[in-house]
Short mmCIF file of C-alpha atoms in Angstrom, two decimals:
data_model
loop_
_atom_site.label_atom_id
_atom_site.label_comp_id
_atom_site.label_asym_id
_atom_site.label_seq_id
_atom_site.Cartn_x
_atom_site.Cartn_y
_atom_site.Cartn_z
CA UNK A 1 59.04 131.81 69.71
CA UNK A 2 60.97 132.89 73.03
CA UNK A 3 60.36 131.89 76.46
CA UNK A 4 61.52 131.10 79.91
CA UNK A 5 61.03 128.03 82.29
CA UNK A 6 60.46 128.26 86.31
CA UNK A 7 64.41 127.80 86.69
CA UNK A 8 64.67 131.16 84.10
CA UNK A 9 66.35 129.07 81.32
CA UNK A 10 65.83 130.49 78.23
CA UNK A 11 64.37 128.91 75.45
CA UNK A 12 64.38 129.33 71.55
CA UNK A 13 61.82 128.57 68.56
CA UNK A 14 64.38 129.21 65.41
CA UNK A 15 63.03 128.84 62.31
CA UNK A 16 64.36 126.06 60.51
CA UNK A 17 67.31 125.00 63.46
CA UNK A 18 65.52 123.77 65.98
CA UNK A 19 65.27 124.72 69.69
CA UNK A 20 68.14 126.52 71.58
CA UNK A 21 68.15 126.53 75.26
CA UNK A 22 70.34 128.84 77.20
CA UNK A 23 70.79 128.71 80.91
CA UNK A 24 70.95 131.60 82.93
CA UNK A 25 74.25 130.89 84.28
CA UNK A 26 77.65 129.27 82.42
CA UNK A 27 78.47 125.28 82.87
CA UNK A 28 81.78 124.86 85.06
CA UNK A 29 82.44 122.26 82.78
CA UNK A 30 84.21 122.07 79.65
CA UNK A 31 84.36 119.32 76.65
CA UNK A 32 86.94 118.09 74.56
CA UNK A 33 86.52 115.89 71.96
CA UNK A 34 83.51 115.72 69.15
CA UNK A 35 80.86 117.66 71.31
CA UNK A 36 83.28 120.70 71.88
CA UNK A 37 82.36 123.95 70.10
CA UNK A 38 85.75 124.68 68.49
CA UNK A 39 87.98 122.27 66.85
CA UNK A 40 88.34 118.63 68.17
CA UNK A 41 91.67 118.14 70.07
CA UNK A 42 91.47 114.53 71.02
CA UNK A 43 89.50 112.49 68.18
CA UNK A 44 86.57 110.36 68.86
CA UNK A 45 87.84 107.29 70.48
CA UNK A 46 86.57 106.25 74.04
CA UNK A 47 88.65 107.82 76.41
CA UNK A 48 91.01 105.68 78.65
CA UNK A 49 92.34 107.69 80.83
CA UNK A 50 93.83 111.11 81.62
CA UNK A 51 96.85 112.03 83.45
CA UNK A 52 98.14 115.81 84.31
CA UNK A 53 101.74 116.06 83.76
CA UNK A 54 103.80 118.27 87.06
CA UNK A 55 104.71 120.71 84.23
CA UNK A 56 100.86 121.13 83.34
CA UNK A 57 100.94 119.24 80.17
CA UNK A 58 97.61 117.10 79.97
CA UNK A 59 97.94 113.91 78.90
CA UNK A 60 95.20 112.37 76.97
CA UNK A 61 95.04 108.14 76.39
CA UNK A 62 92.24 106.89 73.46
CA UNK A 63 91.49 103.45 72.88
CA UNK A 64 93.74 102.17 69.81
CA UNK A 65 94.68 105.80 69.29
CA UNK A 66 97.55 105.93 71.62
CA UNK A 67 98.22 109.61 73.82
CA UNK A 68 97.10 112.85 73.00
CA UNK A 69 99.56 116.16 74.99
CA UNK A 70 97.59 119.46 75.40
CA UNK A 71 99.10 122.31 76.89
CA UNK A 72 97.28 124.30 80.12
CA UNK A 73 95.24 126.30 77.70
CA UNK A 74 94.00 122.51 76.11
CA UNK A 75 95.75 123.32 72.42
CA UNK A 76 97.16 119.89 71.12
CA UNK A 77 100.94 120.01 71.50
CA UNK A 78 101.50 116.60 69.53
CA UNK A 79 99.35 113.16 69.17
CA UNK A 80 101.40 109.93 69.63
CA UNK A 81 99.49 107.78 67.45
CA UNK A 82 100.52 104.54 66.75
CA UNK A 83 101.00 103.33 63.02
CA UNK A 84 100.43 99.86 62.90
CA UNK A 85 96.85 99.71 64.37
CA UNK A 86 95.70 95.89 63.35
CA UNK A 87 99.34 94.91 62.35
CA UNK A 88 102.70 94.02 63.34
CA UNK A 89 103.96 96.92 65.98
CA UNK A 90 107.17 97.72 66.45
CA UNK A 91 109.31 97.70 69.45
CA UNK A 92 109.31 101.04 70.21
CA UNK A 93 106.15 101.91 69.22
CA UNK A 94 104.00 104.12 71.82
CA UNK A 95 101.04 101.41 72.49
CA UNK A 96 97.65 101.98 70.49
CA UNK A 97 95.57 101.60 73.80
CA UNK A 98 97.05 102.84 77.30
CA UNK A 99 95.21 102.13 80.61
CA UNK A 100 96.82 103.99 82.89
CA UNK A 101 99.77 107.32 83.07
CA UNK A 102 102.07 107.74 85.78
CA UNK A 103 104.93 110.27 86.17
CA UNK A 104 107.65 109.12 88.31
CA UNK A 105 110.06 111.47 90.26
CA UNK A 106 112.75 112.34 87.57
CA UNK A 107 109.69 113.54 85.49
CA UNK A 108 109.16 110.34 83.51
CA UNK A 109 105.99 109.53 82.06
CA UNK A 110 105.35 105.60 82.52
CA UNK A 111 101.98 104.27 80.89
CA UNK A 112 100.25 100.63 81.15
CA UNK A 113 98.10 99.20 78.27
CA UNK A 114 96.35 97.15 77.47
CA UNK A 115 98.43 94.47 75.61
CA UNK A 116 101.68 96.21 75.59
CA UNK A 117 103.42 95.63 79.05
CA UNK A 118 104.03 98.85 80.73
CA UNK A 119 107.43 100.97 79.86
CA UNK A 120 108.34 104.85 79.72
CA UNK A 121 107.53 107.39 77.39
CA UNK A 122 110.22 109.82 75.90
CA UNK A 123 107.86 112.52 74.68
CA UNK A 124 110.48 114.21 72.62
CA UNK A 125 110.88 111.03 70.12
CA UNK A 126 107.42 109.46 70.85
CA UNK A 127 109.79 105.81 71.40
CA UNK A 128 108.38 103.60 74.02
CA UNK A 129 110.87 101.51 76.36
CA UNK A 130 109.09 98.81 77.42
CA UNK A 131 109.79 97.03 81.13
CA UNK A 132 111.48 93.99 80.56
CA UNK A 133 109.34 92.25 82.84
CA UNK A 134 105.70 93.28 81.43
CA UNK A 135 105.81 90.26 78.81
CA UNK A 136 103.71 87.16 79.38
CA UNK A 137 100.62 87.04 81.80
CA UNK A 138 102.23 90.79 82.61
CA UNK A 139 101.60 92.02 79.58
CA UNK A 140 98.26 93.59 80.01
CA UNK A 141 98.98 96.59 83.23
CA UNK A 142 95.69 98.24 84.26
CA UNK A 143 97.03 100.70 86.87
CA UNK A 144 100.68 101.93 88.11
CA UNK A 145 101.04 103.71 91.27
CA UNK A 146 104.08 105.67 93.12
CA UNK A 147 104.92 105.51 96.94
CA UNK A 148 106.90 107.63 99.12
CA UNK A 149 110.04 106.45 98.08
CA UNK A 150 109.32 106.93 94.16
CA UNK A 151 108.69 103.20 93.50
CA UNK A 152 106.21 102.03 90.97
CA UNK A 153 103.57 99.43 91.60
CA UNK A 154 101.97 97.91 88.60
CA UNK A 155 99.01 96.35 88.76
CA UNK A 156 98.49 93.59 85.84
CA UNK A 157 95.69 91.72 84.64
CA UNK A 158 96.53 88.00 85.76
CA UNK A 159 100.32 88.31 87.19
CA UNK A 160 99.25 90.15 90.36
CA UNK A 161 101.47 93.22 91.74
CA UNK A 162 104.97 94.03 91.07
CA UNK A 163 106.80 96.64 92.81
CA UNK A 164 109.86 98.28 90.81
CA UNK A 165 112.88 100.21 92.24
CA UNK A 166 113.83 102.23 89.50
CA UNK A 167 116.63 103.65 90.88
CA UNK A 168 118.27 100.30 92.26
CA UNK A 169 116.39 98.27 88.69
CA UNK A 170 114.81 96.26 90.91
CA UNK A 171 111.82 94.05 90.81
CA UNK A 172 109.52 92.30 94.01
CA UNK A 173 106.35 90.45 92.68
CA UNK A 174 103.29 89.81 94.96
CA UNK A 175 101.32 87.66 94.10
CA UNK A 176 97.83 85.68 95.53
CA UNK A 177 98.85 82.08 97.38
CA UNK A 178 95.87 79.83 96.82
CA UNK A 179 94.58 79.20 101.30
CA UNK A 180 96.25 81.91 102.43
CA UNK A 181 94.73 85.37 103.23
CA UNK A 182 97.60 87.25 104.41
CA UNK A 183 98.60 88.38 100.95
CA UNK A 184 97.39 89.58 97.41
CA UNK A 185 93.32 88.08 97.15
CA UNK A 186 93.68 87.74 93.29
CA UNK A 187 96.16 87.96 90.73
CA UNK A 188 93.72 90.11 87.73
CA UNK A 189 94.30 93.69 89.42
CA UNK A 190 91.72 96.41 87.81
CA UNK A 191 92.89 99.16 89.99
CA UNK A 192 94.80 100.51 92.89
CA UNK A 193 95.19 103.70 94.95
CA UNK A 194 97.59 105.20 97.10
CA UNK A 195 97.41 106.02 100.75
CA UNK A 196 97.43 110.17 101.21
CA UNK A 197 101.08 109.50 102.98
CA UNK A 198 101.66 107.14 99.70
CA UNK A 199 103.20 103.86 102.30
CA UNK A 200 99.90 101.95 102.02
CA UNK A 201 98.72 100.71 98.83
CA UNK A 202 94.72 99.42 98.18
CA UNK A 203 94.56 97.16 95.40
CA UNK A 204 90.99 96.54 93.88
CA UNK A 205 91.12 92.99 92.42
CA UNK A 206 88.56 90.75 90.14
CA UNK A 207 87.55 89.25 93.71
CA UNK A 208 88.45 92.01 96.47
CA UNK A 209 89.96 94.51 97.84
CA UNK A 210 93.33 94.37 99.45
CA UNK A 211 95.58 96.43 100.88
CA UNK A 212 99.76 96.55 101.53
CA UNK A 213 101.28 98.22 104.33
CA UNK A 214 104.22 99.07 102.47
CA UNK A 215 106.57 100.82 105.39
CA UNK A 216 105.26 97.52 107.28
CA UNK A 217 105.77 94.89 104.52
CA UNK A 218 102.46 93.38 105.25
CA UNK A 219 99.21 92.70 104.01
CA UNK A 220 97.11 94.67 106.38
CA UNK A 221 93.32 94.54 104.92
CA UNK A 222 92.13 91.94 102.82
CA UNK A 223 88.38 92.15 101.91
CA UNK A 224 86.47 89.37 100.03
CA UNK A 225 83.71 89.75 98.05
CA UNK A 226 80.87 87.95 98.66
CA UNK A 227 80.63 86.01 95.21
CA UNK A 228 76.35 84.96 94.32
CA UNK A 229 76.00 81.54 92.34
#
């Protein structure tokens, strides 16, 4: 049986398959993962985030199966899978489930996960070189941001911002101050976005929205949600 609908898609009767719809004209968009046509690049793992490198490699993060690299025709280059998944991890062992990829302006690939602290990526060994300060209440880094000056700003779940000068190795920390509302509104940061100019800095929190005039040093915006009971 063959037919078409009032938008001209075409439809299908096989015997013994099913029904096959084609559309008149192709999808813009393309899959990768289990529901691609061709072989699976990336596994089956919810997707965490995805990151395109400046020299066009595509960076790929699955939950607790680390970073998949693809090249700019979407071939797998190399997986970076970690290989103690439910055991004892070693210390330079890419993370099993990364939030967030940032490339900083030496080329760098930085990543945040989810209970790994936040560190840098060499892609050539697959080692991870964890921050020193991402331990503790820092360990768990949901976003990571760069501003005009190539800074990072890491935004943790429950130890608020930190800023880090990578070139000068050094560290500010901003964090909420419980009656004041000239600063951070909450210390559990889910995400954060740059400014187009990169020198202001909105951070969405578990209660708000703020946002850091970083050329300025101030907190410019702060936005409160209204919380129901």
């Amino acid at each position: 049986s063959i037919l078409t609908d009032r938008n001209d898609n075409l439809w299908l009767g096989m015997f013994q398959k099913g029904v096959f719809m084609q559309t008149p004209t192709a999808s813009p968009f393309h899959c990768l993962g289990v529901n691609q046509p061709s072989e699976n690049q990336i596994g089956e793992q919810c997707i965490m985030a995805v990151y395109r490198q400046s020299n066009g490699t595509l960076w790929i993060a699955c939950d607790q199966d680390g970073l998949y690299a693809l090249d700019s025709n979407y071939q797998l280059i190399r997986h970076y899978a970690p290989s103690s998944i439910g055991g004892e991890r070693k210390a330079d062992e890419i993370p099993s489930t990364v939030l967030t990829i940032a490339e900083d302006n030496a080329g760098r690939l930085w990543v945040g996960s989810y209970t790994d602290g936040c560190g840098w990526i060499d892609p050539n060994t697959g080692k991870y070189h964890r921050a020193s300060f991402s331990y503790g209440n820092a360990q768990s880094v949901f976003d990571i941001n760069i501003d005009y000056l190539g800074r990072l700003w890491i935004g943790t779940l429950g130890d608020g911002v930190k800023c880090y000068d990578i070139e000068n190795d050094k560290l500010t920390e901003y964090k909420s101050q419980h009656g004041r509302t000239d600063c951070l509104t909450n210390n559990y940061i889910l995400e954060m976005q740059m400014s187009l100019d990169k020198k202001k800095i909105f951070v969405g929190t578990s209660n708000g929205l703020s946002c850091y005039d970083i050329v300025e040093k101030s907190w410019t915006t702060t936005i409160l949600t209204t919380l129901s009971t």
